[in-house]
Short mmCIF file of C-alpha atoms and ligand atoms in Angstrom, two decimals:
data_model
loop_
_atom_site.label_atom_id
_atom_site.label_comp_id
_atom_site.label_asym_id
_atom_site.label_seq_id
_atom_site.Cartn_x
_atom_site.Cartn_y
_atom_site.Cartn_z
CA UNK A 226 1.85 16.19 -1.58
CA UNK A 227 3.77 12.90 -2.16
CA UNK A 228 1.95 11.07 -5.12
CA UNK A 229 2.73 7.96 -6.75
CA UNK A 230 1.96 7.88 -10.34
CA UNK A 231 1.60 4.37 -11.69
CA UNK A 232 0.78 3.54 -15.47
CA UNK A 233 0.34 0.00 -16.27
CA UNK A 234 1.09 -1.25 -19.82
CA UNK A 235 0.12 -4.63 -21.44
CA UNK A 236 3.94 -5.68 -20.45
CA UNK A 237 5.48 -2.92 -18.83
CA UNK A 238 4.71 -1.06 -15.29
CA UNK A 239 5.81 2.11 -15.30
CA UNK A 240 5.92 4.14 -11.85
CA UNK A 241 7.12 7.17 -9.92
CA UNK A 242 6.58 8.81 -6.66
CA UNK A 243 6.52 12.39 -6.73
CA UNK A 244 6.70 15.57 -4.89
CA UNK A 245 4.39 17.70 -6.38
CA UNK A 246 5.09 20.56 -4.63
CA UNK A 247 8.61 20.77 -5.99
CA UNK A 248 8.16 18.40 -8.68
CA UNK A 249 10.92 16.34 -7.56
CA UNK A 250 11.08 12.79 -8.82
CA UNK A 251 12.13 10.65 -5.42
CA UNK A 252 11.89 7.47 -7.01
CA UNK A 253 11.06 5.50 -10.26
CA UNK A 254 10.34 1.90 -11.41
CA UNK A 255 10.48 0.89 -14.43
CA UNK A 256 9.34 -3.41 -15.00
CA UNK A 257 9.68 -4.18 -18.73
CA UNK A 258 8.68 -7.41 -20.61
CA UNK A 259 6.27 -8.63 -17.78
CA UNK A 260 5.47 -12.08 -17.94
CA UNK A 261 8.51 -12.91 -19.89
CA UNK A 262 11.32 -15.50 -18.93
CA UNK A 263 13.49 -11.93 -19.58
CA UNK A 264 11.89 -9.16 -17.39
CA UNK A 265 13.51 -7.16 -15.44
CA UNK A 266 12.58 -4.05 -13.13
CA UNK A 267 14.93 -0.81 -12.35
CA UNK A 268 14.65 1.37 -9.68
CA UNK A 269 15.73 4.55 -9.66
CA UNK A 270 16.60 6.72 -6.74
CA UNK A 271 16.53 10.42 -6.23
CA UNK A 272 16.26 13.26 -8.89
CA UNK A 273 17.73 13.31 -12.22
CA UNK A 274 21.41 14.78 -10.88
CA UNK A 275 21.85 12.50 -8.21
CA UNK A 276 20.10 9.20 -9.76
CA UNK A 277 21.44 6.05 -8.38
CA UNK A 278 20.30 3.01 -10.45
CA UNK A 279 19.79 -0.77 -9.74
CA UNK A 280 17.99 -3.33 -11.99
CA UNK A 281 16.51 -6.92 -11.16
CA UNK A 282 15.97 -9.77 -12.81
CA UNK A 283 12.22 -10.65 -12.32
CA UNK A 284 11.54 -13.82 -14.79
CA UNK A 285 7.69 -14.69 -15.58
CA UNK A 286 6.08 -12.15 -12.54
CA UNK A 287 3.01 -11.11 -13.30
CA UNK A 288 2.08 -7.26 -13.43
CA UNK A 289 0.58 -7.16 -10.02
CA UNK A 290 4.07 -8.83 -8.45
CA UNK A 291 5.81 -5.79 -10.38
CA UNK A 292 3.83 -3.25 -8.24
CA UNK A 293 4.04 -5.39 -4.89
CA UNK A 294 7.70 -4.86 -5.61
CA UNK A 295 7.50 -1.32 -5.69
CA UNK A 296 5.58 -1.20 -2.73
CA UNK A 297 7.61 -3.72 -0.67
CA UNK A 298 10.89 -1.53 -2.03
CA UNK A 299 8.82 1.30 -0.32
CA UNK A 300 8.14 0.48 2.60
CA UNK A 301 11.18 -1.72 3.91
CA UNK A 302 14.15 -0.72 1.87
CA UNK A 303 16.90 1.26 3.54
CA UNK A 304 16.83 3.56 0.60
CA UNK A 305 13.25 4.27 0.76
CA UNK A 306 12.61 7.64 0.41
CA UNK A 307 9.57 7.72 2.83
CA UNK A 308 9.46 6.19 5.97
CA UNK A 309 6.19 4.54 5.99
CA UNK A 310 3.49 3.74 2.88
CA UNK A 311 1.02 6.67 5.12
CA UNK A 312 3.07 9.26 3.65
CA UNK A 313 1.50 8.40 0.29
CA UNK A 314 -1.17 11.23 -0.21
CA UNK A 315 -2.48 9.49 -3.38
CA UNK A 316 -2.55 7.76 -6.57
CA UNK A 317 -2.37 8.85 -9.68
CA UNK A 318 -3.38 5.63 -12.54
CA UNK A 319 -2.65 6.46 -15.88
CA UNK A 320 -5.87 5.02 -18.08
CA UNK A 321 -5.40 4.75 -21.64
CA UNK A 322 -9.40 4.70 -22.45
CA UNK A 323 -11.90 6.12 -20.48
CA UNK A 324 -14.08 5.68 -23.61
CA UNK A 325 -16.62 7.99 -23.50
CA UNK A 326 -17.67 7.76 -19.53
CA UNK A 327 -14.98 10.21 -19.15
CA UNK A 328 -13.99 13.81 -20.17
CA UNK A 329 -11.87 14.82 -17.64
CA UNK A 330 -9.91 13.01 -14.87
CA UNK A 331 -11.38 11.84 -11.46
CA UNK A 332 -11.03 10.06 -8.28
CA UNK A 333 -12.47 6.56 -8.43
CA UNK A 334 -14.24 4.72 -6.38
CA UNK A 335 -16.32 1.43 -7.29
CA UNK A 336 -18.52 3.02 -9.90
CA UNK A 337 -15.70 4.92 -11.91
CA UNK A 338 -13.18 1.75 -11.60
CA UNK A 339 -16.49 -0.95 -13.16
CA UNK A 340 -17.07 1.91 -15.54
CA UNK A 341 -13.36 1.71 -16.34
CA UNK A 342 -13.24 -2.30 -16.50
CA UNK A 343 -15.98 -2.08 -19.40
CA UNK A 344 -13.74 0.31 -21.50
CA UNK A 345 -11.83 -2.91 -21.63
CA UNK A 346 -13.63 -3.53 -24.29
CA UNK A 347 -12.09 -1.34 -26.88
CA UNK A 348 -8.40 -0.93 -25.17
CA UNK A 349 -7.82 -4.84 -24.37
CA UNK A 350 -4.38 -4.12 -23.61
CA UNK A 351 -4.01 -1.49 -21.44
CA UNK A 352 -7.11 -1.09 -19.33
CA UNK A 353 -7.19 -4.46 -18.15
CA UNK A 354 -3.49 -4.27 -16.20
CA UNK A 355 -4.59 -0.53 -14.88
CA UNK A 356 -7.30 -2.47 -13.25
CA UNK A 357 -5.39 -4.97 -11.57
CA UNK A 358 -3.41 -2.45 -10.75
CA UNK A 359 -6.32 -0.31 -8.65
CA UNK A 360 -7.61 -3.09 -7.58
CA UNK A 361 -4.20 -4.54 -5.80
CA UNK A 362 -3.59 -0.86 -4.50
CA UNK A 363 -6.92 -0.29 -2.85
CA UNK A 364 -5.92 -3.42 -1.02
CA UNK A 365 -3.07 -2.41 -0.03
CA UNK A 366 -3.44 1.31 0.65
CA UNK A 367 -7.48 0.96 1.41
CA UNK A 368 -7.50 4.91 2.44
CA UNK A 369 -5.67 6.06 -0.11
CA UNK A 370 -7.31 8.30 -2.62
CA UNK A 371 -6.66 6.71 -5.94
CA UNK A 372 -7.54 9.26 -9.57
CA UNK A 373 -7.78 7.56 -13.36
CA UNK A 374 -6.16 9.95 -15.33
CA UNK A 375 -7.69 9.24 -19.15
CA UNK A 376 -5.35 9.50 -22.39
CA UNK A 377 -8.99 10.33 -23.99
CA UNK A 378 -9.99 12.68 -21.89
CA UNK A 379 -8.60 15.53 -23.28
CA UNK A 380 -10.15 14.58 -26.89
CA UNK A 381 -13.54 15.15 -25.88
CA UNK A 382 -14.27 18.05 -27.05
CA UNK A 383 -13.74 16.82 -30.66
CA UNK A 384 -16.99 17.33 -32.98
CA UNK A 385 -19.37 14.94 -33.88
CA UNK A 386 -18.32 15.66 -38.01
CA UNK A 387 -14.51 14.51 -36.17
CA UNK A 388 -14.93 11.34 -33.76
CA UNK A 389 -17.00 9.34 -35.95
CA UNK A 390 -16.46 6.77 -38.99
CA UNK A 391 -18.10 6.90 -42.06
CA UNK A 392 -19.36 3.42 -41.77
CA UNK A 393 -22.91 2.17 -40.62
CA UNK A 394 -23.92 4.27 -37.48
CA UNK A 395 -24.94 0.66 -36.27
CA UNK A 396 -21.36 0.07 -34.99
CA UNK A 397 -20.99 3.52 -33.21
CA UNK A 398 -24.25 2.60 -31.80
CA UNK A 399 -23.79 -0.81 -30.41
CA UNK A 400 -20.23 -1.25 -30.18
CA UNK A 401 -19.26 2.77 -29.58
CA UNK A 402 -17.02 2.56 -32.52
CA UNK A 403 -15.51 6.05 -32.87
CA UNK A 404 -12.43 8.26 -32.53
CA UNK A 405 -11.24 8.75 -28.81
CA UNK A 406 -8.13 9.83 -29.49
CA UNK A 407 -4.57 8.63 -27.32
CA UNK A 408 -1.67 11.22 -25.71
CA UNK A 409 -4.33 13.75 -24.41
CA UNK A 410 -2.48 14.32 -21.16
CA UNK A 411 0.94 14.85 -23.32
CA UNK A 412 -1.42 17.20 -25.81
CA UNK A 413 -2.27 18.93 -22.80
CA UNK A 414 0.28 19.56 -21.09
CA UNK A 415 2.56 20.71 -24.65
CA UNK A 416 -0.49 23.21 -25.13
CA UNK A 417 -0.69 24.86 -21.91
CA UNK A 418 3.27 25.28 -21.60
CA UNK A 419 3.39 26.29 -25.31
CA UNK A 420 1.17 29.05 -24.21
CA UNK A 421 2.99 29.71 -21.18
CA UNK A 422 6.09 30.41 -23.19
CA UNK A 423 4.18 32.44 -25.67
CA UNK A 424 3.28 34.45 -22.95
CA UNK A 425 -0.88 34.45 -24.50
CA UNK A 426 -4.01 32.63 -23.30
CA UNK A 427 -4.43 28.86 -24.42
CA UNK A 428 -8.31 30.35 -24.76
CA UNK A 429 -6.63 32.65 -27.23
CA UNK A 430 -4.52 30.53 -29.58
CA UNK A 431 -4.42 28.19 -32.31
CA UNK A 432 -2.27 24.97 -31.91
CA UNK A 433 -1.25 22.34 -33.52
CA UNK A 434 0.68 19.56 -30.98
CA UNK A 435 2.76 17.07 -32.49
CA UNK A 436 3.65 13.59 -29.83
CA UNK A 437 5.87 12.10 -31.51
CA UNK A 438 7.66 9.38 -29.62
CA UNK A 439 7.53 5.60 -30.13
CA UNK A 440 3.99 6.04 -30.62
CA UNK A 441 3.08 9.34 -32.50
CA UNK A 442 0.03 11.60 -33.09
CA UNK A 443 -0.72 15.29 -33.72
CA UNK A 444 -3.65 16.84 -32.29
CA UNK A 445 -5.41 20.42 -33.33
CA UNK A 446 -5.95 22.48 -30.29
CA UNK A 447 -8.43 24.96 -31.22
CA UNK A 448 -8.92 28.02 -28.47
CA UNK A 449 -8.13 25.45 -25.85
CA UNK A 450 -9.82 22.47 -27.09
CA UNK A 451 -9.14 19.33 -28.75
CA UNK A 452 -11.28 19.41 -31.93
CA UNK A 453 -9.28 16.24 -33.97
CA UNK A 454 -6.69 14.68 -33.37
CA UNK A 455 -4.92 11.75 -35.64
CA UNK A 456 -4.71 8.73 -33.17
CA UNK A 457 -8.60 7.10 -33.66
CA UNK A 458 -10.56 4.12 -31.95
CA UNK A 459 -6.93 2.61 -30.84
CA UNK A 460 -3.60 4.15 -31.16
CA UNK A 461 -2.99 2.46 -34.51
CA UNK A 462 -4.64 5.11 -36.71
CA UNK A 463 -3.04 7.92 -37.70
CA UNK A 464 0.80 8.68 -38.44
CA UNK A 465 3.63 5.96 -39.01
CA UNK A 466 5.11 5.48 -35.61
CA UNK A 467 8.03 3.35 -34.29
CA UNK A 468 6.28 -0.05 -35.25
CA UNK A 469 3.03 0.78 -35.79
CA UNK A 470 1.49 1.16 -39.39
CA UNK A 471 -0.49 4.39 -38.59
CA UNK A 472 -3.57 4.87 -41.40
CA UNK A 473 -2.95 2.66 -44.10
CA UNK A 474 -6.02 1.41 -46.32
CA UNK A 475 -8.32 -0.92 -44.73
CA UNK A 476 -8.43 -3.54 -47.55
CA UNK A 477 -5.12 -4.05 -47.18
CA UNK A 478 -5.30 -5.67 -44.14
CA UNK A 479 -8.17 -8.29 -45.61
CA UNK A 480 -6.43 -8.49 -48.30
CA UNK A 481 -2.94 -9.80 -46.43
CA UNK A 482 -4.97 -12.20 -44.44
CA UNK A 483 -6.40 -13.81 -47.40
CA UNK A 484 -3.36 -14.15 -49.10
CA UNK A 485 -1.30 -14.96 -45.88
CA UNK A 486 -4.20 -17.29 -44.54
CA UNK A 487 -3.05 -15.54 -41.16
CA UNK A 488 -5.49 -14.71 -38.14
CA UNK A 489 -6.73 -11.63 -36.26
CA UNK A 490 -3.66 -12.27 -34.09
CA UNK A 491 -1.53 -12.21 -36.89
CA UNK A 492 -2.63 -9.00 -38.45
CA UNK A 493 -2.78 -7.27 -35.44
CA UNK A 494 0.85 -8.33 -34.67
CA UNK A 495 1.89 -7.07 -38.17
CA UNK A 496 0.13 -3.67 -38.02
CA UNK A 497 0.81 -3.07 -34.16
CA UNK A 498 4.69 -4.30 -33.76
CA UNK A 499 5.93 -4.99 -37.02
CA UNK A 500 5.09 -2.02 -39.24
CA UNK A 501 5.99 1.88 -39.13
CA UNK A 502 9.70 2.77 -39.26
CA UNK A 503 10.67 -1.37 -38.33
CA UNK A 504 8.68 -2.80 -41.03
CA UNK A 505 9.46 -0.39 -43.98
CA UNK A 506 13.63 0.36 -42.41
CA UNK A 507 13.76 -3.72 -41.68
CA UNK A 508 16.50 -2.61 -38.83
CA UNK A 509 14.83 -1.10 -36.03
CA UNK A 510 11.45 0.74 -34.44
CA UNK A 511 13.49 3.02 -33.28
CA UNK A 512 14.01 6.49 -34.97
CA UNK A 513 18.19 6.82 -33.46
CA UNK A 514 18.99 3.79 -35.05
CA UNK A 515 16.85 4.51 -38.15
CA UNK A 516 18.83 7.95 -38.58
CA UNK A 517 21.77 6.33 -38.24
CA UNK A 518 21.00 3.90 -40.76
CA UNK A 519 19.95 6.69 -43.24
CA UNK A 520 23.24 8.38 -42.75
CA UNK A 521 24.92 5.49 -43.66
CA UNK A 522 23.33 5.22 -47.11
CA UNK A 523 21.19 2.83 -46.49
CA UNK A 524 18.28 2.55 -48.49
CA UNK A 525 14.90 1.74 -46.91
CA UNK A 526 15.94 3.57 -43.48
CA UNK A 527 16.60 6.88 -45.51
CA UNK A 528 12.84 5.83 -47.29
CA UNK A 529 11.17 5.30 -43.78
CA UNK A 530 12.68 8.60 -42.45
CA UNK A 531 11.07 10.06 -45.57
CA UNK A 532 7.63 8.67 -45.42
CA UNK A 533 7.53 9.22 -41.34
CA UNK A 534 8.29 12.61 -42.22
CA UNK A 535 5.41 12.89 -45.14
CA UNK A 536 3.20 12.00 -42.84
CA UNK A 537 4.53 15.02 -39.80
CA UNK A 538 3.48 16.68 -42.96
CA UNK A 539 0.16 15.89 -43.59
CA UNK A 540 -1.19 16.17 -40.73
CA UNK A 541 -0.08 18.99 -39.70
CA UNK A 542 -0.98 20.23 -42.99
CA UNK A 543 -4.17 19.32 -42.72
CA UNK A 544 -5.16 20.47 -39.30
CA UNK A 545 -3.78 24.15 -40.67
CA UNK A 546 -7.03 23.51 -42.96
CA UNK A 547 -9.48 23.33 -40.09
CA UNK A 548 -8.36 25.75 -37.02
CA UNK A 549 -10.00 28.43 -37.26
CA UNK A 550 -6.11 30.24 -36.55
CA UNK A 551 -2.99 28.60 -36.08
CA UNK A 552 -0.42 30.28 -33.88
CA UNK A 553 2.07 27.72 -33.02
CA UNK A 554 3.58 24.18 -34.31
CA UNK A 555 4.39 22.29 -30.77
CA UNK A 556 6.48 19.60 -31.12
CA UNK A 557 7.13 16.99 -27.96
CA UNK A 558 8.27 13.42 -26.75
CA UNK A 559 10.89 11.77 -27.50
CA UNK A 560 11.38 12.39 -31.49
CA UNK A 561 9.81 15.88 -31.23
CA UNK A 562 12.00 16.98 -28.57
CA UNK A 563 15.53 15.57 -29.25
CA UNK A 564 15.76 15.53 -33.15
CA UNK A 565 16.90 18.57 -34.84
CA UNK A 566 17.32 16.75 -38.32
CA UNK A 567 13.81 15.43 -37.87
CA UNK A 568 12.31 18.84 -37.24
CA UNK A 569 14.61 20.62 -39.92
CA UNK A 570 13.23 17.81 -42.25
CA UNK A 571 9.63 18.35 -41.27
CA UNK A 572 9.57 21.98 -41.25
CA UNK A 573 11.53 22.53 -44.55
CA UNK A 574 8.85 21.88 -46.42
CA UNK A 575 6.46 23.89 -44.32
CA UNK A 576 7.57 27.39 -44.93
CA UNK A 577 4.72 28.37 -47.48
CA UNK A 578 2.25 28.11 -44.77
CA UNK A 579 4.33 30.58 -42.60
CA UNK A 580 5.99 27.84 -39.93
CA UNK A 581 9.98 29.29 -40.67
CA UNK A 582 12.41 27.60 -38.70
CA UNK A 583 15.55 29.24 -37.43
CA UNK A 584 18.50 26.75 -38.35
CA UNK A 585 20.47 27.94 -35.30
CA UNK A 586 17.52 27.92 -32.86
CA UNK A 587 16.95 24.46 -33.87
CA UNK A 588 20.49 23.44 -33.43
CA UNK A 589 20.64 23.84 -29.72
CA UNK A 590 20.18 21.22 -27.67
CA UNK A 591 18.39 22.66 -24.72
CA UNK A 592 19.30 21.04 -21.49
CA UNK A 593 16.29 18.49 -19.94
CA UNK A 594 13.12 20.69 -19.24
CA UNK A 595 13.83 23.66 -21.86
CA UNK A 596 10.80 24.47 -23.11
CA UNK A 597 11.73 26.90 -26.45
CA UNK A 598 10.61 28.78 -29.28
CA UNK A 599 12.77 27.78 -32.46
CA UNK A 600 11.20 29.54 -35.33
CA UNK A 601 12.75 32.94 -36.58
CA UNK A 602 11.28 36.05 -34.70
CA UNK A 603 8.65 36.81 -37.59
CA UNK A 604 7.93 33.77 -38.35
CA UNK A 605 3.83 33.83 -38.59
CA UNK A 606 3.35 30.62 -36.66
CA UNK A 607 5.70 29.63 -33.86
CA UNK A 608 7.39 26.39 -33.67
CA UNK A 609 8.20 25.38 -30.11
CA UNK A 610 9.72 22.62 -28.13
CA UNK A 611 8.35 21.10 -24.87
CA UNK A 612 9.46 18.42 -23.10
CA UNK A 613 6.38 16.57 -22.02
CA UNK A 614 6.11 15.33 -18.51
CA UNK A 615 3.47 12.82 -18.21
CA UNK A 616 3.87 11.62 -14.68
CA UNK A 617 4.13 15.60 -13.32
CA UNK A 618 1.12 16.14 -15.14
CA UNK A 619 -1.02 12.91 -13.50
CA UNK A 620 1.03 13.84 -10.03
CA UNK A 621 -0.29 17.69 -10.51
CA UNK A 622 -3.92 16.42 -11.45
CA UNK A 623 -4.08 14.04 -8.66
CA UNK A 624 -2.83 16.35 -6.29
CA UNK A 625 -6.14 19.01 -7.54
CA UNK A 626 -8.41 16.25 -7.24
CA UNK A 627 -7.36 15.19 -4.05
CA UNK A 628 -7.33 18.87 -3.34
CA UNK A 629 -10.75 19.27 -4.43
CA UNK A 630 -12.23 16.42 -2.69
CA UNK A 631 -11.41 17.95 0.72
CA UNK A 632 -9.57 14.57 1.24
CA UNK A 633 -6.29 16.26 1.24
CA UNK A 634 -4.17 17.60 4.59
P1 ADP B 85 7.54 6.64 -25.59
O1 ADP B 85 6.51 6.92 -26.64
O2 ADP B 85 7.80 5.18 -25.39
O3 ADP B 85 7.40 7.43 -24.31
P2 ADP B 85 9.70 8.48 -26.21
O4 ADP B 85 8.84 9.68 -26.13
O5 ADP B 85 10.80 8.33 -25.23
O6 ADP B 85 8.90 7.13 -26.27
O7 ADP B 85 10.34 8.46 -27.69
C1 ADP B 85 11.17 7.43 -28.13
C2 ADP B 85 11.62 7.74 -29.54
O8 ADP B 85 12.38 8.96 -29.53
C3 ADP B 85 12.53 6.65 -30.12
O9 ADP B 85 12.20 6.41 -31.48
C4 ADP B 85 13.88 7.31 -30.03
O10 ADP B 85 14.79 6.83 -31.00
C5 ADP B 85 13.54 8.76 -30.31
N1 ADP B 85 14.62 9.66 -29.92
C6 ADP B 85 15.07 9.95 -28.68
N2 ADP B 85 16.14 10.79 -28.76
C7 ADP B 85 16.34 11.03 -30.08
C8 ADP B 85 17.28 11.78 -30.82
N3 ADP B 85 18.24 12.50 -30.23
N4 ADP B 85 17.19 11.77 -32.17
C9 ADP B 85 16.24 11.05 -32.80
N5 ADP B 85 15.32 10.32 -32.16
C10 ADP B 85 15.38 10.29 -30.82
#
């Protein structure tokens, strides 16, 4: 099947068409700062080998215009890879919350998408643009099967004693204030290949997945099954990531905004784009240029490398403490997967609980799509590499659905 995968931000629009069958990539676009006098959108054309690039300026155009350009692109450029929008077998959305409507993903039609729109409510800035973004594609392509596919899903199988807040049940109650969880289709996907390379059962193994990309989170996957997991009500709980603050304690943040005489805005601003490896490094959100900096001697980028990795730590430390077994360390995205010194930091002090890394192993840099195993042979848990592939993943799950449905060829 040909399925385009779309996955609206709150200022980028991220989107691919795929060939699930081969899981060839035909085209991507990639709109960044929507909204802003700077934005641009790049297209790229073909499969990785044969990629041909080209990037517009697209000042102020709303997210909606982004896709319209996509489609547009589609269906009248001479590089088009289909010949008409009717070769699009579906759509697969990427939906950050699915709050707790969802556990697994489906095909949506007026009742899933309002259902959707409510979960506004606690992911303001990402559910709103996915549902412009349904909305404008029904329109466009009304027969088109369209499927959410929820970042939460995947988390539902947490425990009660794991999703919810010690604070007044009042606010779980009314307001559904409690741990959803974020990266579920990445946690997914690194489990199922992790077990695919171990050559065992996911239903049989213990595993702990570490995302760890601009936004970062480690989930314990338990026989299968989510059962915690380190992102919480947003994706600001949890480890130090790129720019967020990850946990940090909650008086702090009162406290700052009494001092500072700054607003909800502010704070969230602070915690959500100014803190994590930018706000403690004072260079960069970015863990390349944070490495770099640390090489170099400096001091607070060598301090945020060390407290990014304290936290790897900890939580992977601490989900040890509640699987019932742990078989494998997974590590994925864009830090997990390309960073040797980050996983030789991480795992060096993790050898007393039986993760051993091989130095040599770890060394190798595997080409795109390697999935590996680089502890030592007798090491008693496995640490493995995965590259995660979100949009294969929503492009396979669509595909099933559609599949499923009957509404398929
Ligand atoms: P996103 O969460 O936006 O999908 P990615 O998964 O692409 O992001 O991860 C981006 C992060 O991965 C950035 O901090 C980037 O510096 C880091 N990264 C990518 N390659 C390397 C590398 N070779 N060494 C260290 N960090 C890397």
């Amino acid at each position: 099947m040909i399925i385009l995968v779309v996955n609206a931000g709150s200022s980028s629009l991220k989107s691919q068409l795929i060939q699930t069958d081969g899981k060839r990539s035909l085209l991507k676009a990639l709109a960044q700062r929507v909204g802003k006098p700077e934005a641009t959108i790049t297209f790229t054309f073909g499969d990785d080998r044969n990629a041909q690039k080209e990037t517009r300026e697209i000042p102020n155009v709303t997210i909606s215009d982004a896709l319209n350009m996509v489609f547009d692109l589609l269906e009248s450029d001479e590089r088009s890879p289909i010949e008409s929008l009717r070769q699009i077998d579906g759509i697969g959305n990427r939906v950050v919350s699915g709050g707790e409507y969802f556990t697994q993903s489906v095909l949506i039609d007026d009742d899933v998408l309002s259902k959707i729109d409510e979960c506004s409510a606690i992911a303001p800035l990402h559910n709103p643009p996915a549902v412009e973004c349904i909305r404008l594609m029904h329109e466009r392509l009304p027969k088109t099967p369209q499927s959410a596919v929820f970042d939460t899903a995947f988390h539902h199988t947490m425990p009660a004693k794991a999703y919810h807040y010690p604070i007044p049940m009042r606010y779980y109650d009314e307001y559904h204030i409690r741990r959803y969880g974020a990266h579920g289709t990445s946690h997914r996907y690194a489990a199922s290949q992790a077990a695919r390379l171990m050559g065992r059962a996911e239903e049989d193994l213990g595993l702990i997945t570490c995302h760890l990309g601009n936004g970062g989170s480690v989930a314990a996957i338990n026989h299968g099954k989510s059962i915690d997991t380190t992102m919480g009500f947003t994706p600001l709980e949890g480890l130090m990531m790129g720019t967020r603050s990850g946990s940090i304690d909650p008086a702090i943040i009162t406290y700052i905004m009494r001092r500072d005489n700054i607003t909800f805005d502010e704070m969230d601003d602070i915690l959500n784009k100014q803190s994590g490896l930018l706000g403690v490094s004072g260079l960069s959100g970015d863990m390349r240029e944070v490495l770099a900096a640390a090489d170099q001697g400096n001091e607070r980028a060598k301090l945020a490398v060390d407290m990014y990795v304290y936290a790897v730590q900890k939580a992977i430390g601490s989900y040890y403490a509640i699987m019932t077994r742990t078989d494998a360390v997974v590590m994925t995205a864009g830090i997990g997967e390309n960073s040797a010194e980050l996983r030789k930091m991480i795992f060096s002090g993790l050898a007393h609980m039986g993760m051993i890394l091989d130095n040599d192993k770890n060394q190798v840099v595997g080409a795109i799509g390697s999935d590996r195993i680089i502890s030592v042979d007798d090491s008693p848990i496995k640490i493995c590499v995965i590259t995660t592939d979100e949009e294969i993943r929503i492009a396979r799950e669509t595909d099933a659905l559609i599949v499923l449905a009957g509404r398929g060829d």
